[in-house]
């Protein structure tokens, strides 16, 4: 049994971590960190935890926490972990960071997009980008720091990755149109996320400026073997959970001048995902829907070919709080400690 601590346990991602870890047979939560609710019963913050969690919320003293647990999850705003992480902490415990502090390898890019100074760039190179389906071989017992991917990025990358990796599409033509539920904006009170602002409404935001853009470009660039740029536009949808990504790209012609067939494209998806527990390649003609992955760690993907213009439409759906945050963090933890990768995550999607 390993001991875990959560800093940011009362945010949406932190609350989901609590829910998942309570069902994990190898983990005991020792620290429910929350700057906003210090000394308040956790079950008073989240009533669904009544008689399940009897702990009181503690502060975010990561130095003290590192002495008490085997792994720390930081479900915190950008900049927090980078401002407090030290070599001494990493010598004592493993850290899985759900923010973007260590996802992007180039410090200048991070600072340009996030508009803050990176306080501990010495740890960026060591941090493993924890997209398990792509970087599983880099996550092991020796890993000290995980940069847990974002929700938009997880969905966007996994949806396109096989075709980029195999060179079936021209990644410079990639356009990503994505929708997110309101929980993706966090639990803090914001006017733009009030019920009357969101209900019966759809809107684009962060157009050409969204901070997940360089993360998507960097990871798909590794797959393509070259630097790429993409067009990424997120939208806020009037739902609690979910990411739906619809992506468009030009197919690359084969030597005989023809485009890859639907059968060839499906074979590539199957090559990469047939043995993946949490990526489901849907049957032909079935479009991914957020409802069918809600509450689970699954990513549903599929595609369609537009034969008129030689383009492929790729589609992906996931739960932004589970596979897009807490579930992926638990998946990384399982790999770090040698547990079954799906332990605590074999959740049937909720319906209705």
GROMACS .gro file of C-alpha atoms in nm:
model
  352
    1UNK     CA    1   0.000   0.000   0.000
    2UNK     CA    2   0.147   0.333  -0.105
    3UNK     CA    3   0.066   0.668   0.053
    4UNK     CA    4  -0.057   0.954  -0.165
    5UNK     CA    5  -0.108   1.324  -0.111
    6UNK     CA    6  -0.311   1.565  -0.321
    7UNK     CA    7  -0.250   1.939  -0.340
    8UNK     CA    8  -0.557   2.101  -0.488
    9UNK     CA    9  -0.789   1.826  -0.365
   10UNK     CA   10  -1.098   2.047  -0.369
   11UNK     CA   11  -1.084   2.146  -0.737
   12UNK     CA   12  -1.263   1.940  -1.000
   13UNK     CA   13  -0.955   1.741  -1.102
   14UNK     CA   14  -0.850   1.702  -0.738
   15UNK     CA   15  -1.195   1.582  -0.640
   16UNK     CA   16  -1.187   1.328  -0.921
   17UNK     CA   17  -0.847   1.208  -0.799
   18UNK     CA   18  -1.002   1.146  -0.458
   19UNK     CA   19  -1.289   0.950  -0.613
   20UNK     CA   20  -1.058   0.733  -0.821
   21UNK     CA   21  -0.799   0.670  -0.549
   22UNK     CA   22  -1.069   0.568  -0.300
   23UNK     CA   23  -1.138   0.278  -0.535
   24UNK     CA   24  -0.770   0.187  -0.582
   25UNK     CA   25  -0.670  -0.116  -0.381
   26UNK     CA   26  -0.302  -0.016  -0.362
   27UNK     CA   27  -0.335   0.346  -0.242
   28UNK     CA   28  -0.415   0.529   0.079
   29UNK     CA   29  -0.475   0.906   0.064
   30UNK     CA   30  -0.289   1.073   0.349
   31UNK     CA   31  -0.316   1.441   0.260
   32UNK     CA   32  -0.612   1.638   0.124
   33UNK     CA   33  -0.449   1.971   0.042
   34UNK     CA   34  -0.661   2.280  -0.022
   35UNK     CA   35  -0.559   2.641   0.020
   36UNK     CA   36  -0.924   2.754   0.021
   37UNK     CA   37  -1.065   2.507   0.276
   38UNK     CA   38  -0.792   2.453   0.538
   39UNK     CA   39  -0.928   2.280   0.852
   40UNK     CA   40  -1.265   2.212   0.690
   41UNK     CA   41  -1.393   1.857   0.662
   42UNK     CA   42  -1.341   1.730   0.309
   43UNK     CA   43  -1.690   1.579   0.306
   44UNK     CA   44  -1.833   1.924   0.376
   45UNK     CA   45  -1.671   2.052   0.058
   46UNK     CA   46  -1.786   1.751  -0.145
   47UNK     CA   47  -2.098   1.605   0.014
   48UNK     CA   48  -2.072   1.296  -0.209
   49UNK     CA   49  -1.778   1.196   0.014
   50UNK     CA   50  -1.995   1.185   0.329
   51UNK     CA   51  -1.900   0.874   0.531
   52UNK     CA   52  -1.638   0.794   0.268
   53UNK     CA   53  -1.375   1.051   0.365
   54UNK     CA   54  -1.339   1.157   0.727
   55UNK     CA   55  -1.030   1.371   0.673
   56UNK     CA   56  -0.986   1.744   0.718
   57UNK     CA   57  -0.843   1.963   0.445
   58UNK     CA   58  -0.480   2.058   0.504
   59UNK     CA   59  -0.256   2.326   0.360
   60UNK     CA   60  -0.026   2.304   0.057
   61UNK     CA   61   0.301   2.258   0.248
   62UNK     CA   62   0.469   2.041  -0.013
   63UNK     CA   63   0.795   2.018   0.182
   64UNK     CA   64   0.619   1.856   0.477
   65UNK     CA   65   0.398   1.646   0.251
   66UNK     CA   66   0.701   1.504   0.069
   67UNK     CA   67   0.820   1.350   0.397
   68UNK     CA   68   0.494   1.164   0.450
   69UNK     CA   69   0.391   1.013   0.116
   70UNK     CA   70   0.520   0.811  -0.177
   71UNK     CA   71   0.353   1.022  -0.446
   72UNK     CA   72   0.217   1.375  -0.464
   73UNK     CA   73  -0.048   1.483  -0.711
   74UNK     CA   74  -0.054   1.857  -0.779
   75UNK     CA   75  -0.391   1.959  -0.923
   76UNK     CA   76  -0.299   2.325  -0.911
   77UNK     CA   77  -0.289   2.635  -1.134
   78UNK     CA   78   0.000   2.689  -1.374
   79UNK     CA   79   0.311   2.815  -1.201
   80UNK     CA   80   0.247   2.666  -0.856
   81UNK     CA   81   0.463   2.355  -0.877
   82UNK     CA   82   0.738   2.529  -1.071
   83UNK     CA   83   0.763   2.783  -0.790
   84UNK     CA   84   0.801   2.527  -0.507
   85UNK     CA   85   0.960   2.213  -0.654
   86UNK     CA   86   1.310   2.132  -0.530
   87UNK     CA   87   1.561   1.853  -0.569
   88UNK     CA   88   1.505   1.764  -0.204
   89UNK     CA   89   1.135   1.703  -0.269
   90UNK     CA   90   1.208   1.478  -0.567
   91UNK     CA   91   1.458   1.279  -0.362
   92UNK     CA   92   1.183   1.196  -0.113
   93UNK     CA   93   0.877   1.133  -0.327
   94UNK     CA   94   0.739   1.111  -0.680
   95UNK     CA   95   0.537   1.400  -0.823
   96UNK     CA   96   0.258   1.390  -1.080
   97UNK     CA   97   0.171   1.742  -1.192
   98UNK     CA   98  -0.166   1.805  -1.354
   99UNK     CA   99  -0.072   2.159  -1.457
  100UNK     CA  100   0.131   2.259  -1.763
  101UNK     CA  101   0.448   2.354  -1.574
  102UNK     CA  102   0.664   2.074  -1.717
  103UNK     CA  103   0.476   1.965  -2.030
  104UNK     CA  104   0.654   2.194  -2.278
  105UNK     CA  105   1.027   2.135  -2.317
  106UNK     CA  106   1.115   2.483  -2.440
  107UNK     CA  107   1.105   2.737  -2.157
  108UNK     CA  108   1.063   3.035  -2.389
  109UNK     CA  109   0.758   2.872  -2.550
  110UNK     CA  110   0.603   2.803  -2.209
  111UNK     CA  111   0.659   3.160  -2.094
  112UNK     CA  112   0.527   3.305  -2.420
  113UNK     CA  113   0.200   3.110  -2.409
  114UNK     CA  114   0.139   3.109  -2.033
  115UNK     CA  115   0.260   3.465  -1.969
  116UNK     CA  116   0.449   3.370  -1.651
  117UNK     CA  117   0.813   3.313  -1.568
  118UNK     CA  118   0.915   2.950  -1.520
  119UNK     CA  119   1.071   2.923  -1.174
  120UNK     CA  120   1.239   2.581  -1.201
  121UNK     CA  121   1.341   2.509  -1.562
  122UNK     CA  122   1.611   2.270  -1.438
  123UNK     CA  123   1.345   1.998  -1.399
  124UNK     CA  124   1.183   2.033  -1.743
  125UNK     CA  125   1.413   1.792  -1.922
  126UNK     CA  126   1.367   1.525  -1.657
  127UNK     CA  127   0.987   1.548  -1.656
  128UNK     CA  128   0.817   1.272  -1.856
  129UNK     CA  129   0.519   1.375  -2.067
  130UNK     CA  130   0.269   1.128  -1.927
  131UNK     CA  131   0.057   1.038  -2.227
  132UNK     CA  132   0.072   0.668  -2.149
  133UNK     CA  133  -0.034   0.534  -2.486
  134UNK     CA  134   0.261   0.711  -2.648
  135UNK     CA  135   0.523   0.739  -2.372
  136UNK     CA  136   0.456   0.427  -2.168
  137UNK     CA  137   0.816   0.306  -2.202
  138UNK     CA  138   0.941   0.626  -2.036
  139UNK     CA  139   0.723   0.591  -1.724
  140UNK     CA  140   0.874   0.348  -1.474
  141UNK     CA  141   1.005   0.306  -1.121
  142UNK     CA  142   1.290   0.550  -1.186
  143UNK     CA  143   1.056   0.829  -1.299
  144UNK     CA  144   1.040   1.108  -1.042
  145UNK     CA  145   0.832   1.373  -1.219
  146UNK     CA  146   0.537   1.334  -1.452
  147UNK     CA  147   0.392   1.615  -1.661
  148UNK     CA  148   0.033   1.498  -1.687
  149UNK     CA  149  -0.112   1.606  -2.026
  150UNK     CA  150  -0.403   1.844  -2.064
  151UNK     CA  151  -0.754   1.740  -2.160
  152UNK     CA  152  -0.770   1.907  -2.501
  153UNK     CA  153  -0.422   1.782  -2.581
  154UNK     CA  154  -0.487   1.422  -2.481
  155UNK     CA  155  -0.792   1.405  -2.705
  156UNK     CA  156  -0.637   1.599  -2.993
  157UNK     CA  157  -0.310   1.405  -2.994
  158UNK     CA  158  -0.454   1.055  -2.960
  159UNK     CA  159  -0.711   1.124  -3.232
  160UNK     CA  160  -0.446   1.214  -3.491
  161UNK     CA  161  -0.134   1.038  -3.364
  162UNK     CA  162  -0.144   0.714  -3.572
  163UNK     CA  163  -0.192   0.898  -3.901
  164UNK     CA  164   0.077   1.153  -3.821
  165UNK     CA  165   0.320   0.884  -3.706
  166UNK     CA  166   0.270   0.674  -4.020
  167UNK     CA  167   0.281   0.974  -4.255
  168UNK     CA  168  -0.069   0.924  -4.392
  169UNK     CA  169  -0.157   1.292  -4.343
  170UNK     CA  170   0.025   1.619  -4.396
  171UNK     CA  171   0.046   1.753  -4.039
  172UNK     CA  172   0.093   2.110  -4.161
  173UNK     CA  173  -0.270   2.099  -4.283
  174UNK     CA  174  -0.409   1.979  -3.948
  175UNK     CA  175  -0.707   2.175  -3.815
  176UNK     CA  176  -0.846   2.085  -3.473
  177UNK     CA  177  -1.194   2.197  -3.375
  178UNK     CA  178  -1.264   2.100  -3.014
  179UNK     CA  179  -1.545   2.139  -2.761
  180UNK     CA  180  -1.519   2.116  -2.383
  181UNK     CA  181  -1.758   2.092  -2.092
  182UNK     CA  182  -1.753   2.373  -1.837
  183UNK     CA  183  -1.565   2.171  -1.574
  184UNK     CA  184  -1.255   2.221  -1.788
  185UNK     CA  185  -1.240   2.581  -1.665
  186UNK     CA  186  -1.205   2.469  -1.303
  187UNK     CA  187  -1.418   2.522  -0.994
  188UNK     CA  188  -1.336   2.887  -0.931
  189UNK     CA  189  -1.617   3.139  -0.972
  190UNK     CA  190  -1.599   3.317  -1.307
  191UNK     CA  191  -1.870   3.526  -1.473
  192UNK     CA  192  -1.817   3.357  -1.811
  193UNK     CA  193  -1.894   3.019  -1.653
  194UNK     CA  194  -2.215   3.113  -1.474
  195UNK     CA  195  -2.520   2.905  -1.564
  196UNK     CA  196  -2.691   3.190  -1.750
  197UNK     CA  197  -2.375   3.256  -1.951
  198UNK     CA  198  -2.320   2.894  -2.053
  199UNK     CA  199  -2.666   2.737  -2.076
  200UNK     CA  200  -2.819   2.736  -2.425
  201UNK     CA  201  -2.495   2.877  -2.563
  202UNK     CA  202  -2.186   2.773  -2.759
  203UNK     CA  203  -1.881   2.988  -2.807
  204UNK     CA  204  -1.525   2.976  -2.929
  205UNK     CA  205  -1.254   3.111  -2.701
  206UNK     CA  206  -0.877   3.140  -2.699
  207UNK     CA  207  -0.893   3.160  -3.077
  208UNK     CA  208  -0.539   3.131  -3.217
  209UNK     CA  209  -0.405   3.183  -2.863
  210UNK     CA  210  -0.509   2.881  -2.656
  211UNK     CA  211  -0.230   2.756  -2.433
  212UNK     CA  212  -0.269   2.391  -2.529
  213UNK     CA  213  -0.164   2.469  -2.887
  214UNK     CA  214   0.216   2.439  -2.836
  215UNK     CA  215   0.167   2.120  -2.635
  216UNK     CA  216  -0.022   1.960  -2.924
  217UNK     CA  217   0.234   2.084  -3.175
  218UNK     CA  218   0.530   1.959  -2.974
  219UNK     CA  219   0.398   1.608  -2.921
  220UNK     CA  220   0.265   1.559  -3.274
  221UNK     CA  221   0.592   1.709  -3.398
  222UNK     CA  222   0.778   1.424  -3.230
  223UNK     CA  223   0.549   1.181  -3.413
  224UNK     CA  224   0.603   1.356  -3.746
  225UNK     CA  225   0.978   1.383  -3.693
  226UNK     CA  226   0.973   1.757  -3.757
  227UNK     CA  227   0.834   2.079  -3.618
  228UNK     CA  228   0.472   2.138  -3.712
  229UNK     CA  229   0.208   2.403  -3.659
  230UNK     CA  230  -0.163   2.335  -3.627
  231UNK     CA  231  -0.480   2.540  -3.617
  232UNK     CA  232  -0.653   2.474  -3.285
  233UNK     CA  233  -0.984   2.631  -3.184
  234UNK     CA  234  -1.154   2.536  -2.856
  235UNK     CA  235  -1.522   2.593  -2.779
  236UNK     CA  236  -1.719   2.594  -2.455
  237UNK     CA  237  -2.018   2.361  -2.462
  238UNK     CA  238  -2.314   2.364  -2.219
  239UNK     CA  239  -2.231   2.033  -2.051
  240UNK     CA  240  -2.051   1.935  -1.731
  241UNK     CA  241  -1.792   1.695  -1.871
  242UNK     CA  242  -1.639   1.595  -2.198
  243UNK     CA  243  -1.407   1.683  -2.482
  244UNK     CA  244  -1.503   1.629  -2.844
  245UNK     CA  245  -1.234   1.692  -3.104
  246UNK     CA  246  -1.305   1.698  -3.476
  247UNK     CA  247  -0.985   1.721  -3.678
  248UNK     CA  248  -0.923   1.775  -4.048
  249UNK     CA  249  -0.610   1.712  -4.255
  250UNK     CA  250  -0.504   1.642  -4.611
  251UNK     CA  251  -0.413   1.283  -4.691
  252UNK     CA  252  -0.070   1.216  -4.842
  253UNK     CA  253  -0.082   1.046  -5.180
  254UNK     CA  254   0.084   0.708  -5.222
  255UNK     CA  255   0.350   0.640  -5.484
  256UNK     CA  256   0.087   0.543  -5.738
  257UNK     CA  257  -0.087   0.878  -5.695
  258UNK     CA  258  -0.386   0.743  -5.505
  259UNK     CA  259  -0.494   0.835  -5.154
  260UNK     CA  260  -0.490   0.587  -4.864
  261UNK     CA  261  -0.812   0.390  -4.852
  262UNK     CA  262  -1.046   0.370  -4.554
  263UNK     CA  263  -0.927   0.014  -4.497
  264UNK     CA  264  -0.563   0.127  -4.488
  265UNK     CA  265  -0.640   0.409  -4.249
  266UNK     CA  266  -0.837   0.179  -4.017
  267UNK     CA  267  -0.550  -0.069  -4.020
  268UNK     CA  268  -0.318   0.206  -3.896
  269UNK     CA  269  -0.551   0.295  -3.609
  270UNK     CA  270  -0.578  -0.072  -3.519
  271UNK     CA  271  -0.199  -0.108  -3.531
  272UNK     CA  272  -0.155   0.155  -3.260
  273UNK     CA  273  -0.464   0.106  -3.048
  274UNK     CA  274  -0.582  -0.255  -3.075
  275UNK     CA  275  -0.395  -0.350  -2.758
  276UNK     CA  276  -0.469  -0.028  -2.571
  277UNK     CA  277  -0.709  -0.071  -2.282
  278UNK     CA  278  -0.832   0.286  -2.283
  279UNK     CA  279  -0.846   0.381  -2.653
  280UNK     CA  280  -1.145   0.240  -2.839
  281UNK     CA  281  -1.148   0.254  -3.219
  282UNK     CA  282  -1.517   0.260  -3.307
  283UNK     CA  283  -1.680   0.067  -3.588
  284UNK     CA  284  -1.703   0.227  -3.930
  285UNK     CA  285  -1.968   0.498  -3.947
  286UNK     CA  286  -1.994   0.544  -3.569
  287UNK     CA  287  -1.900   0.892  -3.448
  288UNK     CA  288  -1.755   0.939  -3.099
  289UNK     CA  289  -1.984   1.106  -2.845
  290UNK     CA  290  -1.896   1.251  -2.506
  291UNK     CA  291  -2.192   1.074  -2.346
  292UNK     CA  292  -2.043   0.731  -2.417
  293UNK     CA  293  -1.716   0.801  -2.232
  294UNK     CA  294  -1.851   1.008  -1.943
  295UNK     CA  295  -1.712   0.909  -1.605
  296UNK     CA  296  -1.456   0.674  -1.758
  297UNK     CA  297  -1.092   0.668  -1.863
  298UNK     CA  298  -1.175   0.576  -2.222
  299UNK     CA  299  -1.098   0.770  -2.539
  300UNK     CA  300  -1.322   0.687  -2.834
  301UNK     CA  301  -1.177   0.762  -3.179
  302UNK     CA  302  -1.288   0.719  -3.538
  303UNK     CA  303  -1.252   0.880  -3.879
  304UNK     CA  304  -1.418   0.938  -4.215
  305UNK     CA  305  -1.262   1.005  -4.553
  306UNK     CA  306  -1.380   1.289  -4.775
  307UNK     CA  307  -1.299   1.140  -5.116
  308UNK     CA  308  -1.394   1.460  -5.298
  309UNK     CA  309  -1.096   1.655  -5.167
  310UNK     CA  310  -0.854   1.395  -5.035
  311UNK     CA  311  -0.901   1.488  -4.672
  312UNK     CA  312  -0.967   1.280  -4.362
  313UNK     CA  313  -1.192   1.382  -4.074
  314UNK     CA  314  -1.066   1.240  -3.743
  315UNK     CA  315  -1.286   1.237  -3.433
  316UNK     CA  316  -1.217   1.175  -3.065
  317UNK     CA  317  -1.408   1.199  -2.737
  318UNK     CA  318  -1.306   1.168  -2.372
  319UNK     CA  319  -1.405   1.277  -2.023
  320UNK     CA  320  -1.194   1.584  -1.953
  321UNK     CA  321  -1.175   1.523  -1.577
  322UNK     CA  322  -1.093   1.152  -1.600
  323UNK     CA  323  -0.874   1.062  -1.900
  324UNK     CA  324  -0.812   1.433  -1.950
  325UNK     CA  325  -0.681   1.482  -1.595
  326UNK     CA  326  -0.724   1.259  -1.288
  327UNK     CA  327  -0.763   0.923  -1.461
  328UNK     CA  328  -0.453   0.976  -1.668
  329UNK     CA  329  -0.266   1.077  -1.351
  330UNK     CA  330  -0.367   0.751  -1.184
  331UNK     CA  331  -0.269   0.560  -1.498
  332UNK     CA  332   0.076   0.721  -1.475
  333UNK     CA  333   0.100   0.640  -1.106
  334UNK     CA  334   0.021   0.275  -1.180
  335UNK     CA  335   0.308   0.261  -1.429
  336UNK     CA  336   0.548   0.433  -1.189
  337UNK     CA  337   0.481   0.187  -0.908
  338UNK     CA  338   0.448  -0.127  -1.116
  339UNK     CA  339   0.075  -0.176  -1.057
  340UNK     CA  340  -0.165  -0.305  -1.320
  341UNK     CA  341  -0.206  -0.006  -1.551
  342UNK     CA  342  -0.585  -0.014  -1.530
  343UNK     CA  343  -0.604  -0.055  -1.151
  344UNK     CA  344  -0.866   0.181  -1.012
  345UNK     CA  345  -0.967   0.286  -1.362
  346UNK     CA  346  -1.187   0.005  -1.490
  347UNK     CA  347  -1.490   0.231  -1.486
  348UNK     CA  348  -1.794   0.168  -1.704
  349UNK     CA  349  -1.901   0.495  -1.872
  350UNK     CA  350  -2.209   0.646  -1.708
  351UNK     CA  351  -2.543   0.668  -1.886
  352UNK     CA  352  -2.770   0.855  -1.891
   0.00000   0.00000   0.00000
